[in-house]
Coordinates of C-alpha atoms in Angstrom, one line a residue:
Chain A
X29 CA 2.3 -7.1 23.5
X30 CA 4.0 -6.6 20.4
X31 CA 2.3 -4.1 18.3
X32 CA 3.4 -3.6 14.7
X33 CA 2.8 -0.3 13.2
X34 CA 3.0 0.4 9.6
X35 CA 2.8 -1.8 6.1
X36 CA 4.5 -3.7 3.9
X37 CA 4.5 -2.5 -0.1
X38 CA 5.8 -3.9 -3.1
X39 CA 9.2 -1.7 -1.8
X40 CA 9.3 -3.2 1.3
X41 CA 8.7 -3.5 5.4
X42 CA 8.2 -0.7 7.2
X43 CA 7.3 -1.4 10.8
X44 CA 7.6 -0.1 14.3
X45 CA 7.4 -2.4 16.8
X46 CA 6.3 -1.1 20.4
X47 CA 6.6 -3.8 23.1
X48 CA 4.2 -2.8 25.5
X49 CA 4.9 -5.2 28.2
X50 CA 8.2 -3.0 28.2
X51 CA 7.3 0.1 27.5
X52 CA 5.9 2.3 30.2
X53 CA 4.8 5.2 28.6
X54 CA 7.5 7.6 29.8
X55 CA 7.3 9.5 26.6
X56 CA 11.1 10.1 25.7
X57 CA 10.6 9.0 22.2
X58 CA 8.0 11.6 21.3
X59 CA 10.4 14.8 21.4
X60 CA 13.4 12.6 20.1
X61 CA 11.5 12.0 16.8
X62 CA 11.9 15.1 14.3
X63 CA 9.1 13.8 12.1
X64 CA 6.2 13.6 14.8
X65 CA 5.6 9.8 14.6
X66 CA 5.5 8.8 17.9
X67 CA 3.0 9.7 20.6
X68 CA 1.7 8.4 24.1
X69 CA -1.9 7.6 24.7
X70 CA -4.1 4.5 26.0
X71 CA -3.2 1.5 24.6
X72 CA -6.0 1.3 22.0
X73 CA -5.7 -2.3 21.6
X74 CA -5.6 -3.8 24.8
X75 CA -8.9 -1.9 26.7
X76 CA -7.9 -3.1 30.1
X77 CA -4.7 -1.9 30.3
X78 CA -5.2 1.3 32.0
X79 CA -1.7 2.5 31.8
X80 CA -0.6 4.9 28.3
X81 CA 2.2 3.2 25.9
X82 CA 3.6 4.7 23.1
X83 CA 2.2 4.5 19.7
X84 CA 2.4 5.1 16.1
X85 CA 0.7 8.3 15.3
X86 CA -2.4 7.7 12.7
X87 CA -1.0 10.7 10.4
X88 CA 2.4 8.8 10.0
X89 CA 1.5 5.3 10.0
X90 CA 1.0 4.8 6.4
X91 CA 4.0 6.8 5.4
X92 CA 6.9 5.6 7.8
X93 CA 9.1 4.9 4.8
X94 CA 9.4 8.4 4.2
X95 CA 8.4 10.0 7.6
X96 CA 11.5 7.9 9.0
X97 CA 13.9 8.6 5.8
X98 CA 16.1 11.2 7.2
X99 CA 16.5 9.2 10.3
X100 CA 18.4 6.4 8.2
X101 CA 20.6 7.6 5.9
X102 CA 22.8 5.0 3.8
X103 CA 25.8 6.3 5.3
X104 CA 27.3 6.8 8.9
X105 CA 24.2 5.3 10.3
X106 CA 23.2 5.6 13.5
X107 CA 20.7 4.1 16.4
X108 CA 17.2 6.2 15.3
X109 CA 16.5 9.0 17.6
X110 CA 13.4 7.2 18.9
X111 CA 15.2 3.4 20.0
X112 CA 18.0 5.5 21.3
X113 CA 15.8 7.6 23.6
X114 CA 13.9 4.8 24.7
X115 CA 15.4 3.7 28.4
X116 CA 13.3 0.2 28.2
X117 CA 14.4 -0.9 25.0
X118 CA 11.0 -1.1 24.1
X119 CA 11.3 -0.1 20.3
X120 CA 11.9 -1.3 17.3
X121 CA 12.2 -0.8 13.4
X122 CA 11.7 -3.8 10.8
X123 CA 13.9 -1.8 8.1
Chain B
X24 CA -16.1 1.8 -8.8
X25 CA -17.9 -1.1 -7.3
X26 CA -19.2 -0.7 -3.8
X27 CA -19.6 -4.7 -3.6
X28 CA -16.7 -6.5 -2.8
X29 CA -18.3 -10.0 -2.1
X30 CA -21.4 -11.1 -2.5
X31 CA -23.1 -12.3 0.8
X32 CA -26.6 -11.9 1.8
X33 CA -28.0 -9.6 4.6
X34 CA -29.2 -11.5 7.8
X35 CA -30.2 -11.0 11.3
X36 CA -30.8 -13.9 13.7
X37 CA -31.9 -14.6 17.5
X38 CA -30.8 -17.2 19.5
X39 CA -33.5 -20.1 20.1
X40 CA -31.9 -20.9 23.3
X41 CA -30.7 -18.0 24.9
X42 CA -33.1 -15.5 26.6
X43 CA -31.8 -12.0 28.1
X44 CA -34.6 -12.2 30.9
X45 CA -33.0 -12.6 33.9
X46 CA -29.7 -12.1 32.8
X47 CA -27.1 -9.8 34.8
X48 CA -26.0 -8.0 32.0
X49 CA -26.9 -7.5 28.3
X50 CA -24.4 -5.9 26.6
X51 CA -24.1 -4.3 22.9
X52 CA -21.2 -4.5 20.4
X53 CA -21.4 -2.7 16.6
X54 CA -19.1 -3.2 14.3
X55 CA -18.8 -0.5 11.3
X56 CA -17.1 -1.7 8.6
X57 CA -16.3 0.0 5.4
X58 CA -18.2 -2.5 3.9
X59 CA -20.2 -4.1 6.3
X60 CA -21.9 -3.2 9.7
X61 CA -22.9 -5.8 12.7
X62 CA -24.6 -5.4 15.8
X63 CA -24.4 -8.0 18.0
X64 CA -26.3 -8.4 21.3
X65 CA -24.7 -10.6 24.4
X66 CA -26.7 -11.9 27.6
X67 CA -24.2 -12.5 30.2
X68 CA -21.6 -13.3 27.6
X69 CA -23.8 -15.6 25.3
X70 CA -24.8 -14.7 21.9
X71 CA -28.4 -13.4 21.8
X72 CA -29.1 -11.8 18.6
X73 CA -27.7 -10.4 15.8
X74 CA -27.6 -8.4 12.4
X75 CA -25.4 -8.3 9.7
X76 CA -26.0 -5.7 7.0
X77 CA -24.3 -3.5 4.4
X78 CA -22.9 0.0 5.6
X79 CA -24.2 2.9 3.9
X80 CA -23.0 6.5 3.0
X81 CA -23.3 7.2 6.9
X82 CA -21.4 5.2 9.8
X83 CA -24.0 7.0 12.3
X84 CA -27.1 6.0 10.3
X85 CA -25.6 2.1 9.6
X86 CA -25.0 1.7 13.0
X87 CA -28.6 2.7 13.9
X88 CA -30.1 0.2 11.3
X89 CA -28.2 -2.4 12.0
X90 CA -29.0 -2.3 16.1
X91 CA -32.8 -1.5 15.0
X92 CA -32.5 -4.9 13.2
X93 CA -30.6 -6.7 15.4
X94 CA -33.8 -5.9 18.1
X95 CA -36.5 -6.6 15.8
X96 CA -38.4 -9.7 16.6
X97 CA -36.9 -10.1 19.9
X98 CA -38.8 -8.4 23.0
X99 CA -35.6 -6.6 23.8
X100 CA -35.6 -2.6 23.8
X101 CA -32.8 -0.4 23.6
X102 CA -33.2 0.7 27.3
X103 CA -32.1 -2.4 28.7
X104 CA -28.4 -2.6 27.1
X105 CA -26.2 -2.0 30.0
X106 CA -23.2 -0.6 27.9
X107 CA -22.3 -0.8 24.2
X108 CA -18.7 -0.8 22.6
X109 CA -18.4 0.3 18.8
X110 CA -15.3 -1.1 16.9
X111 CA -14.4 -1.3 12.9
X112 CA -13.2 1.7 11.0
X113 CA -16.4 3.9 11.8
X114 CA -16.3 3.0 15.6
X115 CA -16.2 6.5 16.5
X116 CA -19.5 7.1 14.7
X117 CA -21.4 5.0 16.6
X118 CA -24.1 7.2 18.4
X119 CA -25.4 5.1 20.8
X120 CA -22.2 3.4 21.8
X121 CA -20.4 4.4 25.5
X122 CA -17.2 2.9 23.5
X123 CA -14.7 2.8 20.8
X124 CA -11.9 0.1 21.0
X125 CA -10.1 -0.7 17.9
X126 CA -11.1 -3.8 15.8
X127 CA -7.5 -5.7 16.8
X128 CA -8.8 -6.0 20.3
X129 CA -12.2 -7.0 19.5
X130 CA -11.4 -9.6 16.7
X131 CA -9.0 -11.5 19.1
X132 CA -11.7 -11.4 21.3
X133 CA -14.6 -12.3 19.3
X134 CA -12.1 -15.2 17.9
X135 CA -11.5 -16.4 20.9
X136 CA -15.5 -17.1 21.6
X137 CA -16.0 -18.2 18.4
X138 CA -13.5 -20.9 17.8
X139 CA -12.7 -21.6 21.3
X140 CA -9.5 -20.7 23.7
X141 CA -7.3 -22.8 21.6
X142 CA -7.6 -20.5 18.8
X143 CA -4.1 -18.4 18.8
X144 CA -3.8 -16.6 15.6
X145 CA -6.4 -14.8 13.4
X146 CA -6.1 -13.5 10.2
X147 CA -8.4 -10.7 9.0
X148 CA -9.2 -10.0 5.5
X149 CA -11.0 -7.3 5.0
X150 CA -12.0 -5.1 1.7
X151 CA -9.7 -2.3 2.2
X152 CA -7.2 -3.9 4.8
X153 CA -5.4 -7.1 6.1
X154 CA -4.9 -7.8 10.0
X155 CA -2.7 -10.2 11.4
X156 CA -3.5 -11.1 15.2
X157 CA -1.9 -13.3 17.5
X158 CA -3.7 -13.9 21.1
X159 CA -3.4 -15.7 24.3
X160 CA -6.1 -18.5 25.7
X161 CA -8.1 -15.4 27.0
X162 CA -8.5 -13.8 23.7
X163 CA -6.3 -10.7 24.8
X164 CA -3.5 -9.6 21.6
X165 CA 0.2 -10.7 22.3
X166 CA 1.4 -9.4 18.9
X167 CA -0.6 -7.8 16.4
X168 CA 0.1 -5.8 12.5
X169 CA -2.2 -4.3 10.5
X170 CA -2.0 -3.2 6.8
X171 CA -4.2 -0.5 5.6
X172 CA -1.8 1.4 3.5
X173 CA -1.1 -1.1 0.3
X174 CA -4.1 -2.6 -1.6
X175 CA -2.1 -5.8 -2.3
X176 CA -3.2 -8.0 -0.2
X177 CA -6.8 -6.8 0.9
X178 CA -9.8 -7.4 -1.0
X179 CA -9.6 -4.0 -3.2
X180 CA -6.2 -6.0 -5.0
X181 CA -8.9 -8.9 -5.7
X182 CA -11.3 -7.0 -6.8
X183 CA -9.0 -4.9 -9.5
X184 CA -8.4 -8.3 -11.1
X185 CA -11.9 -9.8 -11.1
X186 CA -12.5 -6.3 -12.9
X187 CA -9.6 -7.1 -15.6
X188 CA -10.5 -10.5 -16.1
X189 CA -14.4 -9.7 -16.2
X190 CA -14.8 -12.6 -13.7
X191 CA -17.4 -12.4 -11.0
X192 CA -15.5 -12.1 -7.7
X193 CA -17.0 -14.9 -6.1
X194 CA -15.9 -17.2 -9.0
X195 CA -12.4 -16.0 -8.5
X196 CA -11.5 -18.9 -6.4
X197 CA -12.9 -21.9 -7.7
X198 CA -11.5 -21.0 -11.4
X199 CA -8.2 -20.4 -9.8
X200 CA -8.0 -24.4 -9.5
X201 CA -9.5 -24.7 -12.9
X202 CA -5.6 -25.1 -14.6
X203 CA -3.4 -28.0 -16.1
X204 CA -0.6 -26.8 -13.6
X205 CA 0.0 -24.3 -10.9
X206 CA 1.6 -21.4 -12.6
X207 CA 4.2 -19.3 -10.6
X208 CA 3.0 -16.2 -8.9
X209 CA 2.6 -12.7 -10.2
X210 CA 5.8 -11.3 -9.4
X211 CA 4.5 -7.6 -8.9
X212 CA 3.6 -6.9 -5.3
X213 CA 2.1 -3.4 -6.1
X214 CA -1.2 -3.9 -7.4
X215 CA -0.9 -1.3 -10.0
X216 CA 2.2 -3.0 -11.7
X217 CA 0.7 -6.3 -11.0
X218 CA -2.2 -5.3 -13.3
X219 CA 0.1 -4.7 -15.9
X220 CA 1.8 -8.1 -15.3
X221 CA -1.1 -9.8 -16.1
X222 CA -2.2 -7.8 -18.9
X223 CA 1.2 -8.8 -20.5
X224 CA 0.4 -12.5 -19.4
X225 CA -3.1 -12.2 -21.0
X226 CA -1.2 -10.7 -24.4
X227 CA 1.0 -13.5 -24.3
X228 CA -1.9 -16.0 -24.4
X229 CA -2.2 -17.3 -20.8
X230 CA -5.9 -17.9 -20.0
X231 CA -7.7 -16.4 -17.4
X232 CA -8.0 -19.3 -15.1
X233 CA -4.4 -19.3 -15.1
X234 CA -3.8 -15.7 -14.2
X235 CA -6.2 -15.8 -11.6
X236 CA -4.2 -18.8 -10.2
X237 CA -0.7 -16.5 -10.5
X238 CA -2.9 -13.8 -8.4
X239 CA -4.3 -16.2 -5.8
X240 CA -1.1 -17.6 -5.3
X241 CA 0.7 -13.7 -5.0
X242 CA -1.8 -12.9 -2.6
X243 CA -1.3 -16.2 -0.4
X244 CA 2.3 -15.7 -0.5
X245 CA 2.2 -12.0 0.2
X246 CA -0.3 -13.0 3.2
X247 CA 2.0 -15.2 4.3
X248 CA 5.3 -13.1 5.0
X249 CA 3.0 -10.8 6.3
X250 CA 1.6 -13.5 9.2
X251 CA 5.7 -14.2 9.6
X252 CA 6.3 -10.9 11.1
X253 CA 3.7 -12.0 14.0
X254 CA 4.6 -15.5 13.9
X255 CA 1.6 -18.3 13.1
X256 CA 1.0 -20.5 15.8
X257 CA -2.3 -22.8 15.8
X258 CA -5.0 -23.0 16.0
X259 CA -5.4 -20.5 12.9
X260 CA -8.5 -18.8 12.1
X261 CA -9.6 -16.4 9.0
X262 CA -12.0 -13.7 9.1
X263 CA -13.6 -11.1 6.8
X264 CA -14.3 -11.4 3.1
X265 CA -11.2 -13.0 1.6
X266 CA -12.2 -16.2 3.5
X267 CA -14.6 -17.0 1.4
X268 CA -12.2 -17.1 -1.6
X269 CA -10.8 -21.0 -1.6
X270 CA -8.3 -20.0 -4.3
X271 CA -6.1 -17.6 -2.1
X272 CA -7.3 -19.5 1.5
X273 CA -6.2 -23.1 0.2
X274 CA -3.1 -21.6 -0.9
X275 CA -2.0 -20.0 2.1
X276 CA -3.0 -23.3 3.9
X277 CA -0.8 -25.3 2.2
X278 CA 2.2 -23.0 2.4
X279 CA 1.5 -22.3 6.0
X280 CA 1.1 -26.3 6.6
X281 CA -2.0 -25.6 8.4
X282 CA -5.8 -26.1 8.1
X283 CA -7.9 -23.5 8.6
X284 CA -10.2 -23.4 12.1
X285 CA -13.9 -23.8 11.7
X286 CA -15.9 -21.0 13.4
X287 CA -19.4 -21.8 15.7
X288 CA -21.3 -18.9 14.0
X289 CA -20.5 -16.8 11.1
X290 CA -17.3 -15.4 11.0
X291 CA -18.1 -12.1 9.8
X292 CA -19.3 -11.0 13.2
X293 CA -16.6 -11.5 15.1
X294 CA -15.5 -8.1 15.6
X295 CA -19.0 -7.1 17.1
X296 CA -19.0 -10.4 19.3
X297 CA -15.7 -9.0 20.7
X298 CA -16.7 -5.3 21.4
X299 CA -19.9 -6.9 22.8
X300 CA -17.6 -9.4 25.1
X301 CA -15.3 -6.0 26.1
X302 CA -18.5 -4.4 27.2
X303 CA -19.7 -7.1 29.7
X304 CA -16.3 -7.1 31.2
X305 CA -16.4 -3.2 31.4
X306 CA -19.6 -3.3 33.5
X307 CA -18.1 -6.6 35.2
X308 CA -14.9 -4.0 36.3
X309 CA -17.5 -0.9 37.4
X310 CA -15.7 0.9 34.6
X311 CA -19.0 1.2 32.8
Chain C
X21 CA 36.3 10.5 -38.9
X22 CA 33.3 10.8 -36.3
X23 CA 32.6 7.6 -33.4
X24 CA 29.3 7.2 -33.4
X25 CA 28.0 5.8 -29.9
X26 CA 24.6 4.9 -28.8
X27 CA 22.9 4.4 -25.5
X28 CA 19.8 2.6 -25.0
X29 CA 17.4 2.9 -22.3
X30 CA 15.2 0.1 -21.7
X31 CA 12.6 1.7 -19.0
X32 CA 9.5 0.1 -17.5
X33 CA 7.1 1.8 -19.9
X34 CA 9.3 3.6 -22.9
X35 CA 12.4 2.6 -24.8
X36 CA 14.5 5.6 -25.5
X37 CA 17.7 5.8 -28.1
X38 CA 20.4 8.4 -28.4
X39 CA 22.9 8.4 -31.2
X40 CA 26.1 10.3 -30.0
X41 CA 29.1 11.7 -32.1
X42 CA 32.7 12.0 -30.8
X43 CA 30.9 11.5 -27.2
X44 CA 30.1 15.4 -28.0
X45 CA 26.9 16.0 -30.1
X46 CA 23.7 14.5 -30.2
X47 CA 23.1 13.2 -33.6
X48 CA 19.5 11.7 -32.9
X49 CA 17.1 10.1 -30.8
X50 CA 13.9 8.3 -30.5
X51 CA 11.2 6.7 -28.3
X52 CA 9.1 3.6 -28.4
X53 CA 6.3 1.9 -26.2
X54 CA 7.7 -1.3 -24.6
X55 CA 4.8 -3.3 -24.9
X56 CA 5.0 -7.0 -24.5
X57 CA 8.2 -7.7 -26.6
X58 CA 10.4 -4.9 -25.4
X59 CA 13.7 -6.0 -27.5
X60 CA 11.6 -5.7 -30.8
X61 CA 10.5 -2.4 -29.2
X62 CA 13.9 -1.3 -29.0
X63 CA 15.0 -2.5 -32.4
X64 CA 12.1 0.1 -33.4
X65 CA 13.5 2.8 -31.8
X66 CA 17.3 1.9 -32.7
X67 CA 16.2 1.8 -36.2
X68 CA 14.1 5.2 -36.0
X69 CA 17.2 6.9 -34.4
X70 CA 19.9 5.6 -37.3
X71 CA 16.9 6.5 -40.0
X72 CA 16.8 10.1 -38.5
X73 CA 20.6 10.4 -38.4
X74 CA 21.2 8.9 -41.8
X75 CA 23.3 6.3 -40.3
X76 CA 23.6 2.3 -40.8
X77 CA 23.8 -0.1 -37.9
X78 CA 27.2 -1.0 -38.8
X79 CA 28.3 2.6 -38.6
X80 CA 27.7 2.5 -34.6
X81 CA 31.2 1.5 -32.7
X82 CA 29.9 0.9 -29.6
X83 CA 26.1 0.3 -27.7
X84 CA 25.4 0.5 -24.1
X85 CA 22.4 0.0 -22.4
X86 CA 20.7 1.0 -19.2
X87 CA 17.1 1.2 -17.8
X88 CA 15.5 -1.6 -15.8
X89 CA 15.3 -3.7 -18.4
X90 CA 18.8 -3.4 -19.9
X91 CA 19.3 -6.9 -19.7
X92 CA 17.2 -7.7 -22.7
X93 CA 18.4 -4.4 -24.9
X94 CA 19.2 -5.1 -28.7
X95 CA 22.5 -4.3 -29.8
X96 CA 24.3 -3.4 -26.7
X97 CA 27.7 -4.5 -25.7
X98 CA 27.4 -4.0 -22.0
X99 CA 25.5 -2.0 -19.8
X100 CA 25.3 0.6 -16.9
X101 CA 23.0 1.0 -14.2
X102 CA 20.1 3.9 -14.4
X103 CA 21.8 6.0 -11.3
X104 CA 25.2 5.8 -13.5
X105 CA 23.8 6.9 -16.8
X106 CA 21.4 9.5 -14.9
X107 CA 24.6 11.4 -13.4
X108 CA 26.7 11.0 -16.3
X109 CA 23.7 12.8 -18.5
X110 CA 23.2 15.4 -16.1
X111 CA 26.3 16.4 -15.8
X112 CA 26.9 16.1 -19.4
X113 CA 23.8 18.4 -19.9
X114 CA 24.2 20.6 -16.9
X115 CA 27.8 20.7 -15.5
X116 CA 26.8 22.4 -12.1
X117 CA 24.1 19.7 -11.4
X118 CA 25.6 17.8 -8.2
X119 CA 21.9 16.5 -7.3
X120 CA 19.5 14.5 -9.8
X121 CA 16.1 13.9 -9.2
X122 CA 14.9 11.0 -11.9
X123 CA 11.1 10.3 -11.5
X124 CA 10.2 7.4 -14.2
X125 CA 7.1 5.6 -15.0
X126 CA 7.5 2.9 -12.4
X127 CA 10.3 4.2 -10.2
X128 CA 11.9 7.1 -8.8
X129 CA 15.3 7.7 -7.9
X130 CA 17.8 10.7 -6.1
X131 CA 21.4 10.8 -6.8
X132 CA 24.1 13.1 -5.5
X133 CA 27.3 13.0 -8.0
X134 CA 30.6 15.1 -8.1
X135 CA 31.8 17.0 -11.3
X136 CA 32.9 14.7 -13.1
X137 CA 29.5 12.5 -12.6
X138 CA 30.6 9.9 -10.2
X139 CA 27.6 9.0 -7.9
X140 CA 28.7 9.7 -4.3
X141 CA 24.9 8.7 -2.9
X142 CA 21.5 7.5 -4.1
X143 CA 18.2 6.1 -3.3
X144 CA 15.4 4.5 -5.1
X145 CA 11.9 3.8 -4.7
X146 CA 10.6 1.1 -6.8
X147 CA 8.4 -1.9 -6.8
X148 CA 5.5 0.6 -5.6
X149 CA 3.6 2.9 -7.8
X150 CA 3.1 5.5 -5.7
X151 CA 6.3 7.0 -5.8
X152 CA 6.3 6.8 -9.4
X153 CA 4.8 8.0 -12.6
X154 CA 2.1 5.4 -12.9
X155 CA 0.8 7.1 -9.7
X156 CA -0.2 10.2 -12.1
X157 CA -1.6 8.0 -14.6
X158 CA -3.9 6.6 -12.3
X159 CA -4.9 9.5 -10.5
X160 CA -5.8 10.9 -14.0
X161 CA -7.6 8.4 -14.8
X162 CA -10.1 8.8 -11.8
X163 CA -10.0 12.4 -12.3
X164 CA -11.1 11.7 -16.2
X165 CA -8.3 14.3 -17.8
X166 CA -5.3 13.0 -20.0
X167 CA -2.0 12.8 -17.9
X168 CA -0.6 15.8 -19.7
X169 CA -3.9 17.9 -18.8
X170 CA -3.1 16.7 -14.8
X171 CA -0.2 19.5 -14.3
X172 CA -1.5 22.5 -15.8
X173 CA -4.8 21.7 -14.1
X174 CA -2.8 21.7 -10.6
X175 CA -1.4 25.2 -10.9
X176 CA -4.5 26.7 -11.2
X177 CA -5.4 25.9 -7.8
X178 CA -4.6 27.6 -4.5
X179 CA -6.2 25.3 -2.6
X180 CA -4.7 22.7 -0.2
X181 CA -6.8 19.5 0.6
X182 CA -4.6 16.5 2.0
X183 CA -4.9 12.8 0.5
X184 CA -4.5 10.2 3.1
X185 CA -4.2 7.2 0.9
X186 CA -0.7 6.3 0.4
X187 CA -1.1 3.4 -2.3
X188 CA -2.1 4.1 -5.9
X189 CA -5.3 2.2 -5.6
X190 CA -6.5 3.6 -3.0
X191 CA -5.9 7.2 -4.0
X192 CA -7.9 6.0 -7.2
X193 CA -11.0 5.9 -4.9
X194 CA -10.3 8.6 -2.6
X195 CA -10.2 10.8 -5.9
X196 CA -13.5 9.3 -6.6
X197 CA -14.9 10.5 -3.0
X198 CA -13.0 14.0 -3.4
X199 CA -15.0 14.6 -6.8
X200 CA -18.2 13.4 -4.9
X201 CA -17.8 15.9 -2.4
X202 CA -17.4 18.7 -4.9
X203 CA -13.8 19.4 -4.9
X204 CA -12.6 20.9 -8.0
X205 CA -10.9 19.1 -10.2
X206 CA -7.7 21.8 -10.0
X207 CA -7.7 21.3 -6.2
X208 CA -7.9 17.9 -6.3
X209 CA -4.9 17.6 -8.9
X210 CA -3.0 19.7 -6.9
X211 CA -3.4 17.1 -3.7
X212 CA -2.3 14.9 -6.1
X213 CA 0.8 16.5 -7.1
X214 CA 1.6 17.2 -3.5
X215 CA 1.4 13.9 -2.5
X216 CA 3.7 12.4 -4.7
X217 CA 6.2 15.5 -4.7
X218 CA 6.3 14.8 -0.7
X219 CA 7.2 11.2 -1.3
X220 CA 10.1 12.1 -3.5
X221 CA 10.9 14.9 -1.5
X222 CA 11.5 12.6 1.5
X223 CA 13.8 10.6 -0.5
X224 CA 16.1 13.7 -1.5
X225 CA 16.3 14.4 2.2
X226 CA 17.6 11.1 2.9
X227 CA 20.2 11.3 0.3
X228 CA 20.9 15.2 1.1
X229 CA 21.1 17.4 -1.6
X230 CA 23.5 20.0 -2.6
X231 CA 22.7 22.7 -5.1
X232 CA 22.9 22.6 -8.4
X233 CA 19.7 20.8 -8.1
X234 CA 18.2 19.0 -11.6
X235 CA 15.3 17.1 -12.7
X236 CA 15.1 14.4 -15.5
X237 CA 12.9 11.6 -16.3
X238 CA 8.9 11.5 -18.3
X239 CA 7.6 13.0 -15.1
X240 CA 9.9 16.5 -14.8
X241 CA 7.7 17.4 -18.0
X242 CA 4.8 18.0 -15.6
X243 CA 5.2 22.0 -14.7
X244 CA 3.5 21.5 -11.6
X245 CA 5.2 18.4 -10.2
X246 CA 8.5 20.9 -11.0
X247 CA 7.0 23.8 -9.1
X248 CA 6.0 21.7 -6.2
X249 CA 9.5 20.3 -5.5
X250 CA 11.0 23.6 -6.0
X251 CA 8.7 25.0 -3.4
X252 CA 9.4 21.5 -1.3
X253 CA 12.8 22.0 -1.5
X254 CA 13.3 25.8 -1.3
X255 CA 15.7 25.9 -4.0
X256 CA 15.8 26.4 -7.9
X257 CA 15.2 23.1 -9.7
X258 CA 16.7 22.6 -13.5
X259 CA 14.7 20.5 -15.6
X260 CA 17.1 19.4 -18.4
X261 CA 16.1 19.9 -21.8
X262 CA 14.4 16.2 -23.3
X263 CA 14.2 15.0 -19.5
X264 CA 13.1 11.6 -20.7
X265 CA 16.2 10.8 -22.5
X266 CA 19.0 11.8 -20.1
X267 CA 19.5 8.1 -19.1
X268 CA 20.0 7.0 -22.9
X269 CA 22.5 9.8 -23.1
X270 CA 24.1 9.0 -20.0
X271 CA 24.2 5.5 -21.9
X272 CA 25.6 7.1 -24.6
X273 CA 28.4 8.8 -23.2
X274 CA 29.7 5.5 -21.5
X275 CA 29.7 3.7 -24.8
X276 CA 32.2 6.5 -26.5
X277 CA 34.2 6.0 -23.0
X278 CA 34.1 2.4 -23.9
X279 CA 34.7 2.5 -27.6
X280 CA 37.7 4.5 -26.9
X281 CA 36.6 8.1 -27.6
X282 CA 38.8 10.9 -25.7

């Protein structure tokens, strides 16, 4: 499943996508994120899946534009740490 | 602030054909939304009874009342329910539920039941959020997004306009078609800015209906762009309050080049149906 | 003879005009609500400023426009972006400024600049009321207080209550709920300031900040906003005098250059 966490408002689209078919719940994205955006737990949208998957925390879901801003400078931009930490290439940012 | 986003009648229903007696598994799904609460009872995966009522100030009480009402007029009692799943905004506050499951999962599963296994895209437009879900032939979620951060594209946004223009919310859709020519959509997405834009249009002499048309089409377009992210496949179903606003639905159909599927029963109970079906699966898999 | 130039800032809510003498001295300034006919409002603001200075239009050598509606500015020969004008105006008033935070009615901006007012980096929050002055207006309405009372009210609170809503419309409902839950207006007003200051702060962190930090734009007249920004950034923040005119002042400085004033 492609789980899109985040929102679209007047200023743009701010979604983090977790591909739960690729994610094995290893949890490397969790400490990689300086803003506590990522967490690992049950797949809330597939109650029959028993394997843990990465999710976006409820506390940060509605403010990704701001929470992720420090990792997205306009100059010298590197791959976001959560994306860089994922060995399965299971994460994506829409912006 | 008005609590009522869309006018509809509270109702309950018992199947004239199905009986719970002799059924192997009787399950219940309770969907506690921000506006309405439904309790759905299914016998071996067939719809047996449901209630649909307004959510009160307390989620646990609303859930209790809904279940009580669904059971009323049947000879079924609570102790016969093998398993209950809570869903919706107040899902963790259903006192008698065995488990809580997200509305994303339940809406997909419920839509599969109500629209048939050919449904692939479900759009749920509620009072305070908008969910777009793509699912497979079994009602399993393939892709989803939920927007509950921004009021644009939710019932709340439409309500702000109905207040501004002093038009009853249930008339918005119909009136939005009473224009000589389709105006360009309101350009601001943000409801606060769209409201100032609309005030400007009114001052510039636009009739109310034209402003409504411009906002309905802006909302349709916004929902279209949300749907683009997950990709739209037919059959395409719409549930939730805005499904009743033809001003948005027809413009969205036009933009998508798709016609919205017709449900077998009231689409408001989709979440509750999905929850009751998950309850059955969980019992069968021995996870109850 | 003195050369008079003008800057006109066509903001989302208000229009500001500054008249400058020899690129050095502010001769007059005026503000008008934009309304539906922003061009006419611009002309009114302009005439008000001319009247104050005792000048005639023919004596103004050059007019430069800025602001979101700068394309419809009256009398303007050319224009400068809001970011560019903000930096120039800020450096003129506070030469040590390196980070400028500009929060107006519909936009929040942060920029970093060098000692000559050249912009190095910037971030803009636009098209969403949650990150701009409109948010405060909605919240003041929900709390049934005047906009200018909101800041002083917040300063009286020592309690932190979180706000979940990240949208001005949803936040209005949340404020109503908080009132019903018997939270004091002071505490709610503080929560409102914490919420917007957090959003502005993350934008500042995105561009990175260097001292001195200065605040411009109408929202910086709110003392609670200033205090919350100081606490968030853990550094001194300087509110420039007449902060809502800094953009127009910057445009007037650019106009002076374009008119050949050394």
